[in-house]
Coordinates of C-alpha atoms and ligand atoms in Angstrom, one line a residue:
Chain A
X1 CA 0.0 0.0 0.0
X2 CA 1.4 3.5 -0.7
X3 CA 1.9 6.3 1.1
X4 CA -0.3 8.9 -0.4
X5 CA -3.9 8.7 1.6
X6 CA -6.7 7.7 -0.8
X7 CA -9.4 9.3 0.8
X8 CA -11.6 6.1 0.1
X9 CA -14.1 7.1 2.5
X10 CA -15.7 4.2 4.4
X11 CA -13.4 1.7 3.4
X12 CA -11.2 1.1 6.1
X13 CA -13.7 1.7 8.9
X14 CA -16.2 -0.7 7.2
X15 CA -16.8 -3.6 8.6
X16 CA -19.0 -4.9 6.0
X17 CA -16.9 -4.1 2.9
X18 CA -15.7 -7.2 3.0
X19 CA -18.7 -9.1 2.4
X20 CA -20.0 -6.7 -0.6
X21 CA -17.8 -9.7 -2.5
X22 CA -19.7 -12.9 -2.2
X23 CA -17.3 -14.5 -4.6
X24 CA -18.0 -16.6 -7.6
X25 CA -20.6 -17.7 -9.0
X26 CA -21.1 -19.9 -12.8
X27 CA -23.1 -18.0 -15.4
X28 CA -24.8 -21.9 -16.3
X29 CA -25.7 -23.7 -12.9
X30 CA -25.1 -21.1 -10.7
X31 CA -22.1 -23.1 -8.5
X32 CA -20.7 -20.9 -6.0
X33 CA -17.1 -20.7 -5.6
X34 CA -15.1 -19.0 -3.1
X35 CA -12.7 -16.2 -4.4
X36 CA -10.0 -17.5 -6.3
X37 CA -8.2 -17.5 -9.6
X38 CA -10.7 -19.2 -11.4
X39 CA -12.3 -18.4 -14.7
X40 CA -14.4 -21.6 -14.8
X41 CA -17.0 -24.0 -13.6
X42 CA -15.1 -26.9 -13.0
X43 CA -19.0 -28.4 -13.6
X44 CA -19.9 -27.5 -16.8
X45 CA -17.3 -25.2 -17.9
X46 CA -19.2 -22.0 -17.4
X47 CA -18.1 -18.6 -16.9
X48 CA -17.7 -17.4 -13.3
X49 CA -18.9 -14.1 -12.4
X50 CA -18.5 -11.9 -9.3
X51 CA -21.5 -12.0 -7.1
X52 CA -22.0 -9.3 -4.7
X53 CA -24.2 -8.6 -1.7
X54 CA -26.2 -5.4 -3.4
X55 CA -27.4 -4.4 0.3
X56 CA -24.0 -4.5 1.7
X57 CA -23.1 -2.3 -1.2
X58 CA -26.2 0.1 -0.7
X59 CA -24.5 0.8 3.0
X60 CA -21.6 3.0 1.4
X61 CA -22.8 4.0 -2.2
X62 CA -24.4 6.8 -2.8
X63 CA -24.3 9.7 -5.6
X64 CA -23.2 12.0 -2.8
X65 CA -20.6 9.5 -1.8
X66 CA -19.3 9.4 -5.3
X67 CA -19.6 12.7 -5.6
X68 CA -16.6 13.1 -2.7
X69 CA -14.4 10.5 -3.9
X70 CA -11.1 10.5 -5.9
X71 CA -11.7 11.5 -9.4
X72 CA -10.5 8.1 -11.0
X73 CA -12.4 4.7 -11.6
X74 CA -11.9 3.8 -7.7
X75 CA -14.6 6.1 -6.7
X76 CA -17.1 3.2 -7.6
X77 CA -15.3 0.7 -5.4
X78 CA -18.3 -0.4 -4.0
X79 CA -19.1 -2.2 -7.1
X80 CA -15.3 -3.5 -7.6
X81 CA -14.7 -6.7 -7.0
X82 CA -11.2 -6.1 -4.3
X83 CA -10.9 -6.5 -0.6
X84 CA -8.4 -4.0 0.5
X85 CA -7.6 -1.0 -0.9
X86 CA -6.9 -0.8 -5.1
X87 CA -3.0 -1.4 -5.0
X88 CA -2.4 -1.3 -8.6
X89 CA -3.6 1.3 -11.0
X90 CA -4.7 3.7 -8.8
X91 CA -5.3 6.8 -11.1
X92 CA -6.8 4.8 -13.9
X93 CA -10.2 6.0 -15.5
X94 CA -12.5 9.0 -15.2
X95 CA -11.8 9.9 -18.6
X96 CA -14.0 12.6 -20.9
X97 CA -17.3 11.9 -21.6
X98 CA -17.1 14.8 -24.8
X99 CA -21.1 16.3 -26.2
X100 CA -19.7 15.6 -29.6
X101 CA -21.9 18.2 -31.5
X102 CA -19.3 18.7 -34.8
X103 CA -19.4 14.6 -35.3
X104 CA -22.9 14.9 -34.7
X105 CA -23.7 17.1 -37.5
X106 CA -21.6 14.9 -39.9
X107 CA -24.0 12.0 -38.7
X108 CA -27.0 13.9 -38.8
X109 CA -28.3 13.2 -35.3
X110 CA -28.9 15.2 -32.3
X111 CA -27.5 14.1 -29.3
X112 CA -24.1 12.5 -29.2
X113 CA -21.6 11.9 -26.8
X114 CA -17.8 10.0 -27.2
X115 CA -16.5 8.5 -24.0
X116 CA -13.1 8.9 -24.9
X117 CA -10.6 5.9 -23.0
X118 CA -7.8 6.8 -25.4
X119 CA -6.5 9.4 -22.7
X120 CA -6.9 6.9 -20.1
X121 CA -3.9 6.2 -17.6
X122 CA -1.5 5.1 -17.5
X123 CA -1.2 2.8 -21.2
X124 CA -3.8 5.1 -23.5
X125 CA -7.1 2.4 -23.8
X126 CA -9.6 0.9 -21.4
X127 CA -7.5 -1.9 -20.7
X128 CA -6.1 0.1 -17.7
X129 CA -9.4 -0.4 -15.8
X130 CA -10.1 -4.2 -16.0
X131 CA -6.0 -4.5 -15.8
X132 CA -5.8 -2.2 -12.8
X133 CA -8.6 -4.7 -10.8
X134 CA -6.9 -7.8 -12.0
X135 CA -3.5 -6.8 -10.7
X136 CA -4.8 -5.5 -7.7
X137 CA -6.7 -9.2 -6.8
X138 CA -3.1 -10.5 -7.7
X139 CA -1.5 -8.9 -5.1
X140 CA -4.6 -9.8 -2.3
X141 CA -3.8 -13.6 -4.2
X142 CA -0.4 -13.2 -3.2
X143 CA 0.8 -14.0 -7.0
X144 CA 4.3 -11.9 -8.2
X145 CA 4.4 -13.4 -11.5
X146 CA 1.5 -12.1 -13.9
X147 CA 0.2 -12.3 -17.4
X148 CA -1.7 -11.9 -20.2
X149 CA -3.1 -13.2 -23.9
X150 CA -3.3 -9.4 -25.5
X151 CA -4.5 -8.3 -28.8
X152 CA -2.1 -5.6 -27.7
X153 CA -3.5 -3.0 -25.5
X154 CA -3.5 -5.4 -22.9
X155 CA -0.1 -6.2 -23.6
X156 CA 1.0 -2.3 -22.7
X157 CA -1.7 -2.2 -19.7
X158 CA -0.4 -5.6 -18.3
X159 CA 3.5 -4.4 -18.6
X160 CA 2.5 -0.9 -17.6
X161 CA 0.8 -1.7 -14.0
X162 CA 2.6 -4.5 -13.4
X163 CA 5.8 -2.5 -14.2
X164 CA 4.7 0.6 -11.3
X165 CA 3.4 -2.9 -8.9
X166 CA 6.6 -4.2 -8.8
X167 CA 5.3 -7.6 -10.6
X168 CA 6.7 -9.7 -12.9
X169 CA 5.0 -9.7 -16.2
X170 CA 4.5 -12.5 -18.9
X171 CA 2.8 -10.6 -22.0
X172 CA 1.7 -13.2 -25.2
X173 CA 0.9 -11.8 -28.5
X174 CA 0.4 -12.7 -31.7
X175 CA 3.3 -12.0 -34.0
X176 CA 2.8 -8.9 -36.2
X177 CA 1.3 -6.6 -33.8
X178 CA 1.8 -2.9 -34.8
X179 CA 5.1 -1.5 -33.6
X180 CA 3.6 1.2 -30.8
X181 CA 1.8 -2.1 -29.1
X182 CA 4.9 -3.9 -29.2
X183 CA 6.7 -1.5 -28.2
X184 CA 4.5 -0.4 -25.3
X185 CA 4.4 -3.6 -23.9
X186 CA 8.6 -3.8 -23.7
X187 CA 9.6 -0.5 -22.6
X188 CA 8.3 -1.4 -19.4
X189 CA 10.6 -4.8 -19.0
X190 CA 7.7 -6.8 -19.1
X191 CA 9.1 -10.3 -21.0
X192 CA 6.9 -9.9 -24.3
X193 CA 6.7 -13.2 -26.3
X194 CA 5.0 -13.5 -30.2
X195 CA 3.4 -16.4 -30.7
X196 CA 3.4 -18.2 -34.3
X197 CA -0.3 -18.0 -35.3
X198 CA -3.5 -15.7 -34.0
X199 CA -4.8 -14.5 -31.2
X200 CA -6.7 -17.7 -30.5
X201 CA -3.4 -19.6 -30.2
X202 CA -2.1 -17.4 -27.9
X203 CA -5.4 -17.3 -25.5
X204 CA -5.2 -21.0 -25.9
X205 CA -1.3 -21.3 -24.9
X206 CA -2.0 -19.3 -22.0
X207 CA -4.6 -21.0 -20.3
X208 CA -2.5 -23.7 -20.5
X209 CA 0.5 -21.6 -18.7
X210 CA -1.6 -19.6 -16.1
X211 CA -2.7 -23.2 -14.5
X212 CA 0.8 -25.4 -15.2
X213 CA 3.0 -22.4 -13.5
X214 CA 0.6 -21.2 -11.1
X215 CA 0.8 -17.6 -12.3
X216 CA -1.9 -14.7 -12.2
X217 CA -2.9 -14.4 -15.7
X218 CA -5.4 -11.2 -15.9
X219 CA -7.9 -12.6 -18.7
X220 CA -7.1 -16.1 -17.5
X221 CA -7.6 -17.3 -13.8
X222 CA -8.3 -13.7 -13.0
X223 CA -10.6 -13.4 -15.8
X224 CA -13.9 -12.7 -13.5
X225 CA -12.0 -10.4 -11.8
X226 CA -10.6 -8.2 -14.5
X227 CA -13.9 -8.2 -16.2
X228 CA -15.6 -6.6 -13.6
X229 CA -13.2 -3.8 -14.6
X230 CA -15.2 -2.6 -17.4
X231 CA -18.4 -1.6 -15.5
X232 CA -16.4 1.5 -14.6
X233 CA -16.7 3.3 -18.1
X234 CA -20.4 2.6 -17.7
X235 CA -20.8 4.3 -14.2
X236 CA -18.8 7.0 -15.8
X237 CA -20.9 7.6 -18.3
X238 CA -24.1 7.6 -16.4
X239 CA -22.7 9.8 -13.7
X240 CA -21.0 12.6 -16.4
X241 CA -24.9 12.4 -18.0
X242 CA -26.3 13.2 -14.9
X243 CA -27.2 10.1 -13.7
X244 CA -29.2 8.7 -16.3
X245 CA -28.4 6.5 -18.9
X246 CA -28.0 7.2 -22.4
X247 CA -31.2 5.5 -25.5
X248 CA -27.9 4.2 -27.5
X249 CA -24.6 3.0 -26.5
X250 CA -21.9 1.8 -29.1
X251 CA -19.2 -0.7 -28.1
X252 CA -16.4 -2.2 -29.6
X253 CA -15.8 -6.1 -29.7
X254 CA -13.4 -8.5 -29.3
X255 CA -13.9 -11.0 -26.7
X256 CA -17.3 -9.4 -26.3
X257 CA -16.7 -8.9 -22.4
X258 CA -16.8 -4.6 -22.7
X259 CA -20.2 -4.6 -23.5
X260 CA -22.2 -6.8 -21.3
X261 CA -20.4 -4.7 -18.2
X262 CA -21.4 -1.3 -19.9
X263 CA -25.0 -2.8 -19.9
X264 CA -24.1 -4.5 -15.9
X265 CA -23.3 -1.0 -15.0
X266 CA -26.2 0.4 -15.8
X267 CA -28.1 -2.3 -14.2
X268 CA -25.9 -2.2 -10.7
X269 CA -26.7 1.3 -10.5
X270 CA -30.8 1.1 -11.5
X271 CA -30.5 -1.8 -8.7
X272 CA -28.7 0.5 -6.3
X273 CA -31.6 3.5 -6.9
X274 CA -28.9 5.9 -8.4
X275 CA -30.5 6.4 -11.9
X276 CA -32.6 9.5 -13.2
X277 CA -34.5 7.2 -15.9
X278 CA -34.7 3.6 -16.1
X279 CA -32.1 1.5 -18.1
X280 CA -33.7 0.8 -21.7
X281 CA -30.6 1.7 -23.8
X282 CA -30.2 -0.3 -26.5
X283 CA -26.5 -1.6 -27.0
X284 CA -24.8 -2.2 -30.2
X285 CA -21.8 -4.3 -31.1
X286 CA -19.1 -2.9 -33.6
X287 CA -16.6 -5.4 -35.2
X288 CA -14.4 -5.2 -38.4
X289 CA -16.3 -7.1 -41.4
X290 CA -12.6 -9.3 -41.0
X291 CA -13.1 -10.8 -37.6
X292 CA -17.0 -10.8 -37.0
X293 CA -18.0 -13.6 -35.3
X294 CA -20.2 -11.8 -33.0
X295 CA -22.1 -9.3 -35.7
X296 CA -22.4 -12.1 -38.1
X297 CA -24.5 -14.2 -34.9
X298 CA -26.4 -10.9 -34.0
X299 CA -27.0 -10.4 -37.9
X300 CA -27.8 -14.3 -38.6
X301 CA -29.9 -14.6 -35.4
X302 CA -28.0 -18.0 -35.0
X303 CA -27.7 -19.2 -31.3
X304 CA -24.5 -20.7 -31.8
X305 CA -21.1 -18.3 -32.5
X306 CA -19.0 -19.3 -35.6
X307 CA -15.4 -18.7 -35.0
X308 CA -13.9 -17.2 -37.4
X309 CA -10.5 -19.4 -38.3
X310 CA -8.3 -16.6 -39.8
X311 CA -8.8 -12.8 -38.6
X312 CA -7.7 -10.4 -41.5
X313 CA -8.8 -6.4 -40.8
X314 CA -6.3 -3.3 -39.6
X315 CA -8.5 -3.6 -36.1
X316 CA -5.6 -6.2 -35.0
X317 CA -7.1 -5.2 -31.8
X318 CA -10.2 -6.7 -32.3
X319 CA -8.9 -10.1 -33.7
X320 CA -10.4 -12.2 -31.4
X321 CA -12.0 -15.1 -33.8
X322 CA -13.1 -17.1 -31.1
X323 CA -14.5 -14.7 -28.7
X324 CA -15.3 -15.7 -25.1
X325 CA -18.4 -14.0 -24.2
X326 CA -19.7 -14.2 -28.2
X327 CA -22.6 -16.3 -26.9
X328 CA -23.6 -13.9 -24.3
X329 CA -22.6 -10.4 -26.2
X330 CA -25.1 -11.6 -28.9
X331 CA -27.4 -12.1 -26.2
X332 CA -27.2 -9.0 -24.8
X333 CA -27.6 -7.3 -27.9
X334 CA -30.7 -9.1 -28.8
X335 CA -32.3 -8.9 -25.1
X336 CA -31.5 -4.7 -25.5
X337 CA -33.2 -3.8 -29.0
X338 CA -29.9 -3.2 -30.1
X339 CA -28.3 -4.8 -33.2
X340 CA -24.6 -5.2 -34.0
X341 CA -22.8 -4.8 -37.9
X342 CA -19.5 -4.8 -39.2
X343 CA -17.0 -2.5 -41.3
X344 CA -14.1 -3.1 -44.0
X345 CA -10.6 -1.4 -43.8
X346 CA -11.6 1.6 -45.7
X347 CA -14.5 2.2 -43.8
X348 CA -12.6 1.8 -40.5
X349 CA -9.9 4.4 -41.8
X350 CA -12.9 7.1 -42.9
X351 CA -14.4 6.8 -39.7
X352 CA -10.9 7.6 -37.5
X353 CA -10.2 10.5 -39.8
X354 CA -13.8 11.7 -39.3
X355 CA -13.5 11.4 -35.7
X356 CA -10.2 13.5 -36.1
X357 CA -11.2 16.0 -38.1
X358 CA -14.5 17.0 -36.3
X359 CA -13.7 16.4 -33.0
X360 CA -10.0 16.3 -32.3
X361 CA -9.4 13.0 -30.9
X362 CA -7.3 10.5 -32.7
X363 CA -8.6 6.8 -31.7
X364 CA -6.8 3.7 -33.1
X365 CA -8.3 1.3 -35.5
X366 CA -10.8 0.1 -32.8
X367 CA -12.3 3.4 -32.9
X368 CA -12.7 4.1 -36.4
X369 CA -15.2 0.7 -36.1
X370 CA -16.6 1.6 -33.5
X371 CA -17.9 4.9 -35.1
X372 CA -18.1 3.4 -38.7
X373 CA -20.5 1.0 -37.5
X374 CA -22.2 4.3 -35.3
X375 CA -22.3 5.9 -39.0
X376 CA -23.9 2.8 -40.5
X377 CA -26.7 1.9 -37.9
X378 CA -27.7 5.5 -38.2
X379 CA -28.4 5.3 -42.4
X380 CA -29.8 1.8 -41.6
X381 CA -32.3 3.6 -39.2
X382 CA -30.7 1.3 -36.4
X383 CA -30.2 4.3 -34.6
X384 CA -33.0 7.2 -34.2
X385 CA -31.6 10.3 -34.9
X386 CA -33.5 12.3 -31.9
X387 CA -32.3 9.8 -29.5
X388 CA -29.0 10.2 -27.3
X389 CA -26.1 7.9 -28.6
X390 CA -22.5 7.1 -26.7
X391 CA -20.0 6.0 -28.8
X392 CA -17.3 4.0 -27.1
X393 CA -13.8 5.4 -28.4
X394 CA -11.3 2.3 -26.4
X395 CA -7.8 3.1 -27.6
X396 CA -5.3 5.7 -29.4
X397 CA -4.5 6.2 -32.6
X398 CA -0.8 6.8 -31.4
X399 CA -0.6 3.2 -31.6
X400 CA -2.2 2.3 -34.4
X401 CA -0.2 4.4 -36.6
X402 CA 0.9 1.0 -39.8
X403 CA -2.3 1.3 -42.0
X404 CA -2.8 5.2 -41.7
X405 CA 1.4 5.6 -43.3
X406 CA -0.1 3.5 -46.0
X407 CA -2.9 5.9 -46.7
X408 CA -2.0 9.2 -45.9
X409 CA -0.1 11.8 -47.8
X410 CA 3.4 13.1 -46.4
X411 CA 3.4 16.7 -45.7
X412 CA 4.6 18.8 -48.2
X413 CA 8.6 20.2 -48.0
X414 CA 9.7 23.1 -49.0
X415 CA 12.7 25.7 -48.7
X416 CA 12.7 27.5 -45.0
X417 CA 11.4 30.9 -47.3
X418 CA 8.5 33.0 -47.3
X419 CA 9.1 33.2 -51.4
X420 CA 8.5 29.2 -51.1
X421 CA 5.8 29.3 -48.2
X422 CA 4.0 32.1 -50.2
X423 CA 4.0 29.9 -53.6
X424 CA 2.8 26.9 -51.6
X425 CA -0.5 29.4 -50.6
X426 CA -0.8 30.0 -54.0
X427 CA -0.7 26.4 -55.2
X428 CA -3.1 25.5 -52.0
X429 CA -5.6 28.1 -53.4
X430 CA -5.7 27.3 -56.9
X431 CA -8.2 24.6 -57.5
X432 CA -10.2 26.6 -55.0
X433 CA -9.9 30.2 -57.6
X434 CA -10.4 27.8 -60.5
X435 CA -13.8 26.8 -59.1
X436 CA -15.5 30.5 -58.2
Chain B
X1 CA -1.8 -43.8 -28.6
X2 CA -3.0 -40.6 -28.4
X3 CA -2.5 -38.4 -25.4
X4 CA -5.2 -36.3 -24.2
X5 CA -4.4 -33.5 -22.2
X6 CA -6.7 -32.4 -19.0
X7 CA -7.2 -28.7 -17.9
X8 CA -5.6 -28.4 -14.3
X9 CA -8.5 -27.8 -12.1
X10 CA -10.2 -31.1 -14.0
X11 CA -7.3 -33.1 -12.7
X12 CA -9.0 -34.4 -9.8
X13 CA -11.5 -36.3 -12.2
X14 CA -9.0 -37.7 -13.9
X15 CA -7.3 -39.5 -11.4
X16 CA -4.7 -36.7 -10.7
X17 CA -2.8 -37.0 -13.9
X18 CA -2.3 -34.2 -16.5
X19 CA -2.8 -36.3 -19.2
X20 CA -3.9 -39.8 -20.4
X21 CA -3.3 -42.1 -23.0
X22 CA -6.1 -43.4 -25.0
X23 CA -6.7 -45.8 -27.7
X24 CA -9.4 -44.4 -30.7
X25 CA -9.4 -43.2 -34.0
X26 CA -11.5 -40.2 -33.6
X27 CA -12.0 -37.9 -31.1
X28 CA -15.1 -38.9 -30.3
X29 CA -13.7 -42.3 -29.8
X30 CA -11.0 -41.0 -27.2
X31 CA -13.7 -39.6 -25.1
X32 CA -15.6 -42.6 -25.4
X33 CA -12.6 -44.3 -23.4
X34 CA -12.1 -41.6 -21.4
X35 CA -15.6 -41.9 -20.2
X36 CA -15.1 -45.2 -19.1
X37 CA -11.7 -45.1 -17.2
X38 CA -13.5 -41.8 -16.0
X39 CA -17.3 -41.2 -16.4
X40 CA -17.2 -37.9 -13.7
X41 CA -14.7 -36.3 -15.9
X42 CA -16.9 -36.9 -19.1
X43 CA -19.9 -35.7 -17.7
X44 CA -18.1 -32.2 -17.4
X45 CA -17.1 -32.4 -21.0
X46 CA -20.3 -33.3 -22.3
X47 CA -24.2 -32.6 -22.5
X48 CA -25.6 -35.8 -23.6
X49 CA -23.6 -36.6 -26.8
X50 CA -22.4 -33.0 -27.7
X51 CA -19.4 -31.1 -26.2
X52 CA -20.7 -28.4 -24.1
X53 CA -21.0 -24.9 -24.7
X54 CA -17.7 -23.8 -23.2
X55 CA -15.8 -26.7 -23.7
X56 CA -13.2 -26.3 -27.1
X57 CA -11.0 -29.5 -28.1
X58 CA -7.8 -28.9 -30.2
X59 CA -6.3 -31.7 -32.0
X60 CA -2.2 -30.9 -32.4
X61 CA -2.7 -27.0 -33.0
X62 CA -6.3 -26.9 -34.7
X63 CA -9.6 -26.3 -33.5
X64 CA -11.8 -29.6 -33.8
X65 CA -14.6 -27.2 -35.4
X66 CA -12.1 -25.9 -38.2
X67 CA -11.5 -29.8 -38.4
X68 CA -14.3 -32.4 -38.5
X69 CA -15.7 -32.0 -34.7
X70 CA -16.3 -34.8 -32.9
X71 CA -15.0 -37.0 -36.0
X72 CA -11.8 -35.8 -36.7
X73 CA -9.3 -38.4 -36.6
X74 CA -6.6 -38.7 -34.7
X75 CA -3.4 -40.8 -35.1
X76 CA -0.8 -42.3 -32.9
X77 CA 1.3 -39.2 -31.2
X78 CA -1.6 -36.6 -31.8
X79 CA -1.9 -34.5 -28.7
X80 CA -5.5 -33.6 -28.0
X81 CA -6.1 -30.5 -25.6
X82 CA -9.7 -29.6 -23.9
X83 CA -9.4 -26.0 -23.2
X84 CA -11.8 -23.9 -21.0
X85 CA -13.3 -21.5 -23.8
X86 CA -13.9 -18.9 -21.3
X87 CA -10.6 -17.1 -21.5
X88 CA -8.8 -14.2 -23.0
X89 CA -10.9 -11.0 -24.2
Ligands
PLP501 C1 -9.3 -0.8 -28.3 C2 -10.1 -1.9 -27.9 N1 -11.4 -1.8 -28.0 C3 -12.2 -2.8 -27.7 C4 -11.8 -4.1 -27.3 C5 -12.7 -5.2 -27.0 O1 -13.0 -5.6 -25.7 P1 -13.7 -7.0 -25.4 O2 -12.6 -8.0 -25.6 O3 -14.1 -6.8 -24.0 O4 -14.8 -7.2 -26.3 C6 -10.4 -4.2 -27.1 C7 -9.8 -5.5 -26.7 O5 -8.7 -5.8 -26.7 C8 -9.5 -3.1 -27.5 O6 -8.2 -3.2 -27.4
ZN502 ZN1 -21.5 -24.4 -13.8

């Protein structure tokens, strides 16, 4: 524990805050399990989730509780699934929530909002918040030797906290990530090893490590754990609108795990009486039209999700062709009213530039589906234009940089003169003179 | 034979080893004899005759559902993993 005081009012003198975390329970049969670094029903193979005690949790949340607490993610630890005190990651989250009226205009709608986690802390994507709760149940597991399977924000998150923790990290990619996720990942001395083949091998490899070696792997063992992460952007969102919840929320996917917590977010706070307006926003899955396992389910009304053997888009960090929580994403997006499509390359490139242009914020590939898919299930009518949309922007362009230097012109060189500057005006004005 | 690999926390089904050797030509044969050295360990693996929902089976480095599921065959020295789908994300 550090020294700075956290001000997490309530949580040492609580004597209840330990039992807000009932501990696991499976999605399928509903086993209980105590809390440990397990990720599945050793019954039936299910998913374990967090359970809490919501009237434990009632004792210390409030909006005027919130309201006095750090301005980072941890000022909804209530609803976090740690013991102690967050150890790791402490100033991740509270990122903008931006009224994005320019981008609006370009999409002809009225009421839109970006929740921008590309300027979240410390590794620039939303990974730091289910990262910084995995890492932190690490340390109250007592494990110093972490891990991850990353499509390659993880990979920087992982190495990032782990790095400031003063844990040992494992990071597992697949080989041919782009260079700033690479990069990200090994300037903080975490051991980053490519693995031949996709994503899937790697996730595959590393269940198989996180058990053999007995090691904390965040999206592993510690998988119900870090998930919980994710609710944060939703309670941020709800509390930056004022407590209510937004008609339309757009998410990316990979694994499919971001979205069902935005949606549990909502839900946690409706159950906990914090909401202005009851939850009935619809959400809507974004994926590249090269890795859509999860769209092509939602759009095929199938109840089974196809993996998808080879992932080919720029979106590397949505290659996830055999996504965890496909089953229950398409679920979600079914049980909501929402729908979910999928973009090609181009589209995904448009869409960052338009984000850029009108609003200022470079997001990585990620983003430019998240908001091409926005774009597309407004024309589709998806969407209503009078209704309030959040479009989920979950990593920066910084590190996405490969297919844009493909696409993009250089900037134009010339002499250090204003003779040379002054012609360039001229040239930059011509087609415009030619046109009056 | 074959060797079928078990997920750690399924070890105590499988009599406490990590993996075991079985005689079959398909996969589906293999879990046949798995289920009868070990019929708890089975039941986890399966609904009824179909793999359950969360349950994914690599033969060597391939997904048995990019192969022929169940039916894909399987040869002296293959290495068959069952892998917890509920990972990574
Ligand atoms: C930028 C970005 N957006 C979205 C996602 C998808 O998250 P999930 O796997 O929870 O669906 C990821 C996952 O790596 C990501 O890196
Ligand atoms: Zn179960």
């Amino acid at each position: 524990m550090g020294a700075e005081p956290l001000e997490f009012e309530g949580r040492e003198t609580d004597p209840v805050s330990a039992e807000r975390v009932l501990g696991l329970k499976c999605r399928l049969c509903g086993k209980q399990y105590p809390k440990e670094a397990l990720n599945f029903c050793t019954d039936d193979f299910g998913p374990l989730e967090v359970a809490y005690d919501y009237e434990a949790i009632a004792r210390t949340f409030s909006r005027e509780a919130v309201a006095t607490r750090p301005q980072t993610m941890w000022r909804y630890w209530d609803l976090l699934p740690i013991d102690g005190e967050p150890t790791v990651g402490r100033h991740v989250g509270r990122t903008p929530l931006i009224r994005a009226d320019r981008l609006a205009k370009a999409l002809g709608v009225g009421e839109l909002y970006i929740k921008n986690d590309a300027v979240n802390h410390p590794s620039l994507s939303f990974k730091d918040r289910v990262v910084a709760v995995a890492l932190s149940k690490a340390v109250e597991f007592g494990f110093q030797t972490v891990g991850c399977a990353s499509t390659g924000n993880l990979a920087g998150s992982v190495a990032a906290n782990a790095a400031a923790a003063g844990l040992d990290a494992y990071v597992l990619i697949p080989d041919g990530l782009e260079q700033g996720k690479v990069l990200g990942a090994m300037i903080h001395g975490a051991r980053v090893v490519a693995i031949e083949g996709n994503y899937d091998h790697v996730n595959r490899l590393c269940s198989q490590i996180a058990f053999r070696f007995g090691w904390g792997f965040v999206n592993v063992n510690l998988r119900p754990f870090y998930a919980e992460g994710s609710k944060s952007m939703g309670f941020e969102i709800a509390e930056d609108l004022g407590w209510r919840v937004p008609d339309h929320v757009v998410a990316p996917m990979a694994g499919g795990s971001l979205i069902g917590k935005i949606h549990k977010a909502f839900k946690e706070l409706e159950i906990l009486g914090a909401l202005e307006n009851p939850v009935k926003t619809r959400l809507h899955g974004a994926q590249a039209t090269g890795c859509n396992p999860i769209s092509a389910t939602v759009k095929s009304g199938a109840s089974k999700v196809k993996p998808v053997k080879n992932p080919n888009t720029i979106a590397k960090s949505l290659a996830i062709g055999d996504p965890a929580d496909g089953y229950f994403a398409s679920q979600l997006i079914r049980d909501t009213g929402g729908w979910s499509d999928d973009v090609d390359d181009d589209s995904i490139i448009d869409a960052m530039r338009l984000l850029a242009e009108t609003e200022g914020i470079w997001a990585e590939t990620a983003g430019g589906v998240t908001l091409a898919v926005t774009r597309k299930l407004i024309e589709d009518g998806r969407i209503d234009r009078d209704e309030s949309i959040v479009v989920c922007i979950a990593g920066n362009g910084l590190k996405t940089q490969e297919p844009l230097l493909e696409r993009m012109a250089r900037p134009t060189v010339i002499k250090p003169s204003l003779e040379a500057f002054e012609a360039l005006l001229e040239r930059d004005a011509a087609p415009a003179l030619a046109t009056v | 034979m074959p060797v079928v690999r078990i997920p750690t926390p399924l070890r105590p089904h499988a009599g406490g080893v990590d993996k075991l050797d079985l005689a079959g030509s398909t996969v589906k044969e293999l879990f046949d004899r798995l289920g009868e050295a070990h019929p708890a360990l089975r039941e986890r693996l399966f609904d009824g005759e179909e793999l359950r929902r969360f349950v994914n089976v690599y033969v060597n480095d391939e997904d048995i559902r990019y192969l022929e599921d169940l039916e894909t065959p399987v040869a002296p020295g293959d290495e068959v993993s069952i892998i917890p789908a509920v990972a990574g994300g």
